[in-house]
Amino acid sequence: MEKLQELYDSLIKKYGRQGWWPINNKYRPGNYDYPNNNLERFEICVGAILTQNTSWINVVKALDNLRKKGLLDPHNMSIAKEERIGELIKPSGYFNQKAKKLKEFAWFFLSHGTDDNDHDVPKREELLEIWGIGPETADSILLYAYKKPEFVIDAYTKSLLLHERIIKGDESYDMLKSLFQENLPKDYKLYNEYHALIVEWGKNQAKN
DNA sequence: TTCCAGGCAATAC
DNA sequence: GTATTGCATGGA
């Protein structure tokens, strides 16, 4: 399946490096060093939860609201009332559910260490046990917040593979993930860029 | 006005 | 195990 590498090459040629994951709405093309502390790491996780079935532009509004009130922080988030979180994240939709998800995740995050130099990388299984964290969100957190080579599959990914006639369309999340991971070098920087490029491709498709 | 966006859990069959 | 349905705001 050399197609996947060729597909990547064509996407990067067309769209260029994407600079994911944006921190404080800033993209850093070609720089894969972020996050470099726990606050940045937490912000990525929060964004991953808020963007579930939601356009990123609405997520930015919610993140800005949380930041202004000091709640883009695991300690403050964990002790905040769900209603208060819900008010601040309203623009990102599903705010009742997402407020609960964020609080649950904040506690989990804290349980893995509060110090920049003493914070454990969570296992995929334990992320999936958290209410509100499914396979895509878990892989997004592992890839973008923890720099682990876990390929992220989303709705655009399936759409692109269908478009390229690489799949039939009835494949599961895990099957699609394996397809990428078994046919590409196990490199978090490559996975980072590839998923971001697929999203960029998807956004452009919608315009046509 | 309708449709959908960087999904997930609950429920139904 | 696979198919539906509710969750919700804001922009096109």
PDB file of C-alpha atoms (C1' of nucleotides) in Angstrom:
ATOM      1  CA  MET A   1       0.000   0.000   0.000  1.00  0.00           C
ATOM      2  CA  GLU A   2       2.404   2.600  -1.221  1.00  0.00           C
ATOM      3  CA  LYS A   3      -0.618   4.691  -2.091  1.00  0.00           C
ATOM      4  CA  LEU A   4      -0.834   6.086   1.422  1.00  0.00           C
ATOM      5  CA  GLN A   5       2.663   7.548   1.265  1.00  0.00           C
ATOM      6  CA  GLU A   6       1.973   8.959  -2.200  1.00  0.00           C
ATOM      7  CA  LEU A   7      -1.294  10.414  -0.960  1.00  0.00           C
ATOM      8  CA  TYR A   8       0.557  12.107   1.884  1.00  0.00           C
ATOM      9  CA  ASP A   9       3.113  13.525  -0.519  1.00  0.00           C
ATOM     10  CA  SER A  10       0.403  14.991  -2.734  1.00  0.00           C
ATOM     11  CA  LEU A  11      -1.435  16.513   0.228  1.00  0.00           C
ATOM     12  CA  ILE A  12       1.654  18.157   1.675  1.00  0.00           C
ATOM     13  CA  LYS A  13       2.521  19.479  -1.749  1.00  0.00           C
ATOM     14  CA  LYS A  14      -0.932  20.961  -2.141  1.00  0.00           C
ATOM     15  CA  TYR A  15      -1.565  22.325   1.364  1.00  0.00           C
ATOM     16  CA  GLY A  16       1.847  22.536   3.057  1.00  0.00           C
ATOM     17  CA  ARG A  17       2.619  21.848   6.717  1.00  0.00           C
ATOM     18  CA  GLN A  18      -0.328  22.537   9.003  1.00  0.00           C
ATOM     19  CA  GLY A  19       1.387  23.266  12.315  1.00  0.00           C
ATOM     20  CA  TRP A  20      -0.996  21.270  14.517  1.00  0.00           C
ATOM     21  CA  TRP A  21      -2.123  21.168  17.282  1.00  0.00           C
ATOM     22  CA  PRO A  22      -2.933  24.908  17.603  1.00  0.00           C
ATOM     23  CA  ILE A  23      -2.168  26.264  21.095  1.00  0.00           C
ATOM     24  CA  ASN A  24      -3.876  29.546  21.978  1.00  0.00           C
ATOM     25  CA  ASN A  25      -5.057  29.507  18.377  1.00  0.00           C
ATOM     26  CA  LYS A  26      -1.485  29.665  17.074  1.00  0.00           C
ATOM     27  CA  TYR A  27      -0.268  27.186  14.453  1.00  0.00           C
ATOM     28  CA  ARG A  28       3.440  26.358  14.172  1.00  0.00           C
ATOM     29  CA  PRO A  29       4.176  24.734  10.806  1.00  0.00           C
ATOM     30  CA  GLY A  30       7.157  22.403  10.892  1.00  0.00           C
ATOM     31  CA  ASN A  31       7.549  22.584  14.666  1.00  0.00           C
ATOM     32  CA  TYR A  32       6.626  19.337  16.430  1.00  0.00           C
ATOM     33  CA  ASP A  33       8.031  20.255  19.853  1.00  0.00           C
ATOM     34  CA  TYR A  34       4.743  21.375  21.373  1.00  0.00           C
ATOM     35  CA  PRO A  35       3.325  20.897  23.900  1.00  0.00           C
ATOM     36  CA  ASN A  36       6.251  21.537  26.205  1.00  0.00           C
ATOM     37  CA  ASN A  37       4.425  21.852  29.506  1.00  0.00           C
ATOM     38  CA  ASN A  38       1.343  20.527  31.261  1.00  0.00           C
ATOM     39  CA  LEU A  39      -0.840  23.567  30.640  1.00  0.00           C
ATOM     40  CA  GLU A  40      -0.312  23.370  26.902  1.00  0.00           C
ATOM     41  CA  ARG A  41      -0.869  19.634  27.069  1.00  0.00           C
ATOM     42  CA  PHE A  42      -4.141  20.141  28.926  1.00  0.00           C
ATOM     43  CA  GLU A  43      -5.303  22.764  26.443  1.00  0.00           C
ATOM     44  CA  ILE A  44      -4.855  20.282  23.603  1.00  0.00           C
ATOM     45  CA  CYS A  45      -6.889  17.659  25.444  1.00  0.00           C
ATOM     46  CA  VAL A  46      -9.695  20.150  26.122  1.00  0.00           C
ATOM     47  CA  GLY A  47      -9.731  21.163  22.472  1.00  0.00           C
ATOM     48  CA  ALA A  48      -9.887  17.515  21.416  1.00  0.00           C
ATOM     49  CA  ILE A  49     -13.006  17.007  23.533  1.00  0.00           C
ATOM     50  CA  LEU A  50     -14.674  20.269  22.512  1.00  0.00           C
ATOM     51  CA  THR A  51     -14.206  19.636  18.800  1.00  0.00           C
ATOM     52  CA  GLN A  52     -16.228  16.421  18.830  1.00  0.00           C
ATOM     53  CA  ASN A  53     -18.596  16.789  15.889  1.00  0.00           C
ATOM     54  CA  THR A  54     -18.063  20.551  16.056  1.00  0.00           C
ATOM     55  CA  SER A  55     -16.334  23.061  13.810  1.00  0.00           C
ATOM     56  CA  TRP A  56     -13.031  24.338  15.167  1.00  0.00           C
ATOM     57  CA  ILE A  57     -14.057  27.988  14.886  1.00  0.00           C
ATOM     58  CA  ASN A  58     -16.707  27.384  17.537  1.00  0.00           C
ATOM     59  CA  VAL A  59     -14.205  25.542  19.707  1.00  0.00           C
ATOM     60  CA  VAL A  60     -11.895  28.572  19.657  1.00  0.00           C
ATOM     61  CA  LYS A  61     -14.670  30.717  21.126  1.00  0.00           C
ATOM     62  CA  ALA A  62     -15.166  28.212  23.937  1.00  0.00           C
ATOM     63  CA  LEU A  63     -11.424  27.926  24.603  1.00  0.00           C
ATOM     64  CA  ASP A  64     -11.097  31.711  24.757  1.00  0.00           C
ATOM     65  CA  ASN A  65     -13.941  31.908  27.273  1.00  0.00           C
ATOM     66  CA  LEU A  66     -12.309  29.262  29.459  1.00  0.00           C
ATOM     67  CA  ARG A  67      -8.917  30.950  29.203  1.00  0.00           C
ATOM     68  CA  LYS A  68     -10.273  34.362  30.228  1.00  0.00           C
ATOM     69  CA  LYS A  69     -11.765  32.857  33.370  1.00  0.00           C
ATOM     70  CA  GLY A  70      -8.661  30.830  34.212  1.00  0.00           C
ATOM     71  CA  LEU A  71     -10.431  27.539  33.629  1.00  0.00           C
ATOM     72  CA  LEU A  72      -8.098  26.283  30.920  1.00  0.00           C
ATOM     73  CA  ASP A  73      -6.227  24.691  33.784  1.00  0.00           C
ATOM     74  CA  PRO A  74      -6.702  21.192  35.191  1.00  0.00           C
ATOM     75  CA  HIS A  75      -6.925  22.267  38.848  1.00  0.00           C
ATOM     76  CA  ASN A  76      -9.467  25.016  38.295  1.00  0.00           C
ATOM     77  CA  MET A  77     -11.431  22.959  35.795  1.00  0.00           C
ATOM     78  CA  SER A  78     -11.658  20.008  38.168  1.00  0.00           C
ATOM     79  CA  ILE A  79     -13.223  22.052  40.971  1.00  0.00           C
ATOM     80  CA  ALA A  80     -15.434  24.289  38.812  1.00  0.00           C
ATOM     81  CA  LYS A  81     -19.172  23.693  38.730  1.00  0.00           C
ATOM     82  CA  GLU A  82     -20.413  21.892  35.669  1.00  0.00           C
ATOM     83  CA  GLU A  83     -22.966  24.665  35.085  1.00  0.00           C
ATOM     84  CA  ARG A  84     -20.202  27.254  35.004  1.00  0.00           C
ATOM     85  CA  ILE A  85     -18.112  25.271  32.546  1.00  0.00           C
ATOM     86  CA  GLY A  86     -21.230  24.778  30.448  1.00  0.00           C
ATOM     87  CA  GLU A  87     -21.898  28.510  30.239  1.00  0.00           C
ATOM     88  CA  LEU A  88     -18.362  29.205  29.029  1.00  0.00           C
ATOM     89  CA  ILE A  89     -18.249  26.471  26.409  1.00  0.00           C
ATOM     90  CA  LYS A  90     -21.725  27.075  24.994  1.00  0.00           C
ATOM     91  CA  PRO A  91     -20.435  28.183  21.577  1.00  0.00           C
ATOM     92  CA  SER A  92     -18.952  24.729  20.966  1.00  0.00           C
ATOM     93  CA  GLY A  93     -22.326  23.001  21.273  1.00  0.00           C
ATOM     94  CA  TYR A  94     -23.466  19.952  23.286  1.00  0.00           C
ATOM     95  CA  PHE A  95     -22.413  22.069  26.250  1.00  0.00           C
ATOM     96  CA  ASN A  96     -24.102  20.003  28.952  1.00  0.00           C
ATOM     97  CA  GLN A  97     -22.416  16.806  27.851  1.00  0.00           C
ATOM     98  CA  LYS A  98     -19.089  18.454  27.161  1.00  0.00           C
ATOM     99  CA  ALA A  99     -18.996  20.198  30.548  1.00  0.00           C
ATOM    100  CA  LYS A 100     -19.320  16.799  32.192  1.00  0.00           C
ATOM    101  CA  LYS A 101     -16.688  15.320  29.888  1.00  0.00           C
ATOM    102  CA  LEU A 102     -14.227  18.115  30.650  1.00  0.00           C
ATOM    103  CA  LYS A 103     -14.622  17.779  34.391  1.00  0.00           C
ATOM    104  CA  GLU A 104     -14.160  14.043  34.270  1.00  0.00           C
ATOM    105  CA  PHE A 105     -11.098  14.455  32.121  1.00  0.00           C
ATOM    106  CA  ALA A 106      -9.596  17.163  34.351  1.00  0.00           C
ATOM    107  CA  TRP A 107      -9.641  14.753  37.306  1.00  0.00           C
ATOM    108  CA  PHE A 108      -8.071  12.050  35.209  1.00  0.00           C
ATOM    109  CA  PHE A 109      -5.388  14.430  33.971  1.00  0.00           C
ATOM    110  CA  LEU A 110      -4.525  15.512  37.515  1.00  0.00           C
ATOM    111  CA  SER A 111      -4.305  11.893  38.631  1.00  0.00           C
ATOM    112  CA  HIS A 112      -1.456  11.412  36.169  1.00  0.00           C
ATOM    113  CA  GLY A 113       0.711  14.046  37.775  1.00  0.00           C
ATOM    114  CA  THR A 114       0.550  17.793  38.199  1.00  0.00           C
ATOM    115  CA  ASP A 115       4.182  18.634  37.519  1.00  0.00           C
ATOM    116  CA  ASP A 116       5.603  19.316  34.066  1.00  0.00           C
ATOM    117  CA  ASN A 117       8.372  16.810  34.684  1.00  0.00           C
ATOM    118  CA  ASP A 118       6.250  14.290  36.539  1.00  0.00           C
ATOM    119  CA  HIS A 119       3.229  13.564  34.392  1.00  0.00           C
ATOM    120  CA  ASP A 120       2.508  10.044  33.160  1.00  0.00           C
ATOM    121  CA  VAL A 121       1.490   9.264  29.616  1.00  0.00           C
ATOM    122  CA  PRO A 122      -1.978   7.701  29.852  1.00  0.00           C
ATOM    123  CA  LYS A 123      -2.674   4.341  28.260  1.00  0.00           C
ATOM    124  CA  ARG A 124      -5.194   4.208  25.425  1.00  0.00           C
ATOM    125  CA  GLU A 125      -7.364   1.778  27.392  1.00  0.00           C
ATOM    126  CA  GLU A 126      -7.660   4.061  30.379  1.00  0.00           C
ATOM    127  CA  LEU A 127      -8.504   7.042  28.192  1.00  0.00           C
ATOM    128  CA  LEU A 128     -11.311   4.997  26.632  1.00  0.00           C
ATOM    129  CA  GLU A 129     -12.683   4.217  30.084  1.00  0.00           C
ATOM    130  CA  ILE A 130     -13.336   7.926  30.705  1.00  0.00           C
ATOM    131  CA  TRP A 131     -16.928   8.949  30.003  1.00  0.00           C
ATOM    132  CA  GLY A 132     -16.906  11.043  26.830  1.00  0.00           C
ATOM    133  CA  ILE A 133     -13.622   9.808  25.403  1.00  0.00           C
ATOM    134  CA  GLY A 134     -13.995   7.597  22.340  1.00  0.00           C
ATOM    135  CA  PRO A 135     -11.364   6.222  19.945  1.00  0.00           C
ATOM    136  CA  GLU A 136     -10.810   9.397  17.948  1.00  0.00           C
ATOM    137  CA  THR A 137     -10.493  11.658  20.976  1.00  0.00           C
ATOM    138  CA  ALA A 138      -8.199   9.160  22.722  1.00  0.00           C
ATOM    139  CA  ASP A 139      -5.921   8.957  19.690  1.00  0.00           C
ATOM    140  CA  SER A 140      -5.955  12.749  19.248  1.00  0.00           C
ATOM    141  CA  ILE A 141      -4.862  13.159  22.860  1.00  0.00           C
ATOM    142  CA  LEU A 142      -2.124  10.545  22.572  1.00  0.00           C
ATOM    143  CA  LEU A 143      -0.830  11.895  19.267  1.00  0.00           C
ATOM    144  CA  TYR A 144      -1.068  15.637  19.768  1.00  0.00           C
ATOM    145  CA  ALA A 145      -0.775  16.040  23.540  1.00  0.00           C
ATOM    146  CA  TYR A 146       1.662  13.194  24.201  1.00  0.00           C
ATOM    147  CA  LYS A 147       3.480  12.801  20.853  1.00  0.00           C
ATOM    148  CA  LYS A 148       2.656   9.106  20.630  1.00  0.00           C
ATOM    149  CA  PRO A 149       2.414   7.508  17.158  1.00  0.00           C
ATOM    150  CA  GLU A 150      -1.345   6.793  17.202  1.00  0.00           C
ATOM    151  CA  PHE A 151      -3.000   7.560  13.874  1.00  0.00           C
ATOM    152  CA  VAL A 152      -6.227   9.541  14.228  1.00  0.00           C
ATOM    153  CA  ILE A 153      -9.204   8.473  12.116  1.00  0.00           C
ATOM    154  CA  ASP A 154     -12.095  10.865  11.600  1.00  0.00           C
ATOM    155  CA  ALA A 155     -15.024  11.329   9.259  1.00  0.00           C
ATOM    156  CA  TYR A 156     -12.815  13.079   6.701  1.00  0.00           C
ATOM    157  CA  THR A 157     -10.368  10.179   6.702  1.00  0.00           C
ATOM    158  CA  LYS A 158     -13.002   7.713   5.589  1.00  0.00           C
ATOM    159  CA  SER A 159     -14.270  10.215   3.056  1.00  0.00           C
ATOM    160  CA  LEU A 160     -10.789  10.678   1.584  1.00  0.00           C
ATOM    161  CA  LEU A 161     -10.090   6.938   1.379  1.00  0.00           C
ATOM    162  CA  LEU A 162     -13.438   6.429  -0.333  1.00  0.00           C
ATOM    163  CA  HIS A 163     -12.664   9.270  -2.705  1.00  0.00           C
ATOM    164  CA  GLU A 164      -9.350   7.619  -3.565  1.00  0.00           C
ATOM    165  CA  ARG A 165     -11.079   4.251  -3.912  1.00  0.00           C
ATOM    166  CA  ILE A 166      -8.774   2.706  -1.325  1.00  0.00           C
ATOM    167  CA  ILE A 167     -11.612   1.330   0.829  1.00  0.00           C
ATOM    168  CA  LYS A 168     -15.192   0.151   0.416  1.00  0.00           C
ATOM    169  CA  GLY A 169     -16.669   2.170   3.268  1.00  0.00           C
ATOM    170  CA  ASP A 170     -17.758  -0.461   5.783  1.00  0.00           C
ATOM    171  CA  GLU A 171     -14.400  -0.614   7.603  1.00  0.00           C
ATOM    172  CA  SER A 172     -14.292  -0.029  11.347  1.00  0.00           C
ATOM    173  CA  TYR A 173     -12.264   2.631  13.140  1.00  0.00           C
ATOM    174  CA  ASP A 174      -9.643   0.111  14.190  1.00  0.00           C
ATOM    175  CA  MET A 175      -9.354  -1.326  10.680  1.00  0.00           C
ATOM    176  CA  LEU A 176      -8.729   2.096   9.165  1.00  0.00           C
ATOM    177  CA  LYS A 177      -6.224   2.940  11.868  1.00  0.00           C
ATOM    178  CA  SER A 178      -4.336  -0.295  11.174  1.00  0.00           C
ATOM    179  CA  LEU A 179      -4.347   0.434   7.470  1.00  0.00           C
ATOM    180  CA  PHE A 180      -2.350   3.606   8.044  1.00  0.00           C
ATOM    181  CA  GLN A 181      -0.107   2.292  10.792  1.00  0.00           C
ATOM    182  CA  GLU A 182       0.851  -0.874   8.927  1.00  0.00           C
ATOM    183  CA  ASN A 183       1.731   0.984   5.752  1.00  0.00           C
ATOM    184  CA  LEU A 184       3.573   4.013   7.085  1.00  0.00           C
ATOM    185  CA  PRO A 185       6.641   4.523   9.282  1.00  0.00           C
ATOM    186  CA  LYS A 186       5.666   4.645  12.961  1.00  0.00           C
ATOM    187  CA  ASP A 187       6.432   8.348  13.339  1.00  0.00           C
ATOM    188  CA  TYR A 188       4.346  10.738  15.409  1.00  0.00           C
ATOM    189  CA  LYS A 189       5.420  13.706  13.309  1.00  0.00           C
ATOM    190  CA  LEU A 190       4.192  11.995  10.152  1.00  0.00           C
ATOM    191  CA  TYR A 191       0.907  10.988  11.830  1.00  0.00           C
ATOM    192  CA  ASN A 192       0.510  14.531  13.162  1.00  0.00           C
ATOM    193  CA  GLU A 193       0.896  16.117   9.746  1.00  0.00           C
ATOM    194  CA  TYR A 194      -1.088  13.479   7.889  1.00  0.00           C
ATOM    195  CA  HIS A 195      -4.232  13.792   9.991  1.00  0.00           C
ATOM    196  CA  ALA A 196      -4.053  17.590   9.904  1.00  0.00           C
ATOM    197  CA  LEU A 197      -3.723  17.464   6.126  1.00  0.00           C
ATOM    198  CA  ILE A 198      -6.718  15.171   5.840  1.00  0.00           C
ATOM    199  CA  VAL A 199      -8.803  17.671   7.809  1.00  0.00           C
ATOM    200  CA  GLU A 200      -7.618  20.470   5.555  1.00  0.00           C
ATOM    201  CA  TRP A 201      -8.557  18.352   2.552  1.00  0.00           C
ATOM    202  CA  GLY A 202     -11.983  17.699   4.065  1.00  0.00           C
ATOM    203  CA  LYS A 203     -12.652  21.356   4.713  1.00  0.00           C
ATOM    204  CA  ASN A 204     -11.776  22.182   1.129  1.00  0.00           C
ATOM    205  CA  GLN A 205     -14.018  19.410  -0.196  1.00  0.00           C
ATOM    206  CA  ALA A 206     -16.990  20.978   1.580  1.00  0.00           C
ATOM    207  CA  LYS A 207     -16.464  24.170  -0.377  1.00  0.00           C
ATOM    208  CA  ASN A 208     -16.872  22.402  -3.713  1.00  0.00           C
TER     209      ASN A 208
ATOM    210  C1'  DT B   1     -34.651  27.630   6.413  1.00  0.00           C
ATOM    211  C1'  DT B   2     -32.029  23.613   6.171  1.00  0.00           C
ATOM    212  C1'  DC B   3     -27.717  21.423   6.733  1.00  0.00           C
ATOM    213  C1'  DC B   4     -23.514  20.223   8.894  1.00  0.00           C
ATOM    214  C1'  DA B   5     -19.100  20.563  11.617  1.00  0.00           C
ATOM    215  C1'  DG B   6     -11.787  17.705  13.457  1.00  0.00           C
ATOM    216  C1'  DG B   7     -17.922  12.109  18.002  1.00  0.00           C
ATOM    217  C1'  DC B   8     -19.822   9.799  21.774  1.00  0.00           C
ATOM    218  C1'  DA B   9     -23.099   7.269  24.772  1.00  0.00           C
ATOM    219  C1'  DA B  10     -27.472   5.269  25.181  1.00  0.00           C
ATOM    220  C1'  DT B  11     -30.771   2.560  23.204  1.00  0.00           C
ATOM    221  C1'  DA B  12     -32.874  -0.530  19.838  1.00  0.00           C
ATOM    222  C1'  DC B  13     -32.832  -4.397  16.782  1.00  0.00           C
TER     223       DC B  13
ATOM    224  C1'  DG C   1     -22.304  -7.000  16.801  1.00  0.00           C
ATOM    225  C1'  DT C   2     -24.503  -3.292  13.794  1.00  0.00           C
ATOM    226  C1'  DA C   3     -27.970   0.587  13.182  1.00  0.00           C
ATOM    227  C1'  DT C   4     -30.356   4.684  15.150  1.00  0.00           C
ATOM    228  C1'  DT C   5     -31.031   8.577  17.967  1.00  0.00           C
ATOM    229  C1'  DG C   6     -30.119  12.675  21.147  1.00  0.00           C
ATOM    230  C1'  DC C   7     -26.948  16.006  22.159  1.00  0.00           C
ATOM    231  C1'  DA C   8     -26.567  22.085  20.585  1.00  0.00           C
ATOM    232  C1'  DT C   9     -24.274  26.164  18.773  1.00  0.00           C
ATOM    233  C1'  DG C  10     -23.074  29.136  14.862  1.00  0.00           C
ATOM    234  C1'  DG C  11     -21.965  29.787  10.069  1.00  0.00           C
ATOM    235  C1'  DA C  12     -22.851  28.848   5.107  1.00  0.00           C
TER     236       DA C  12
END
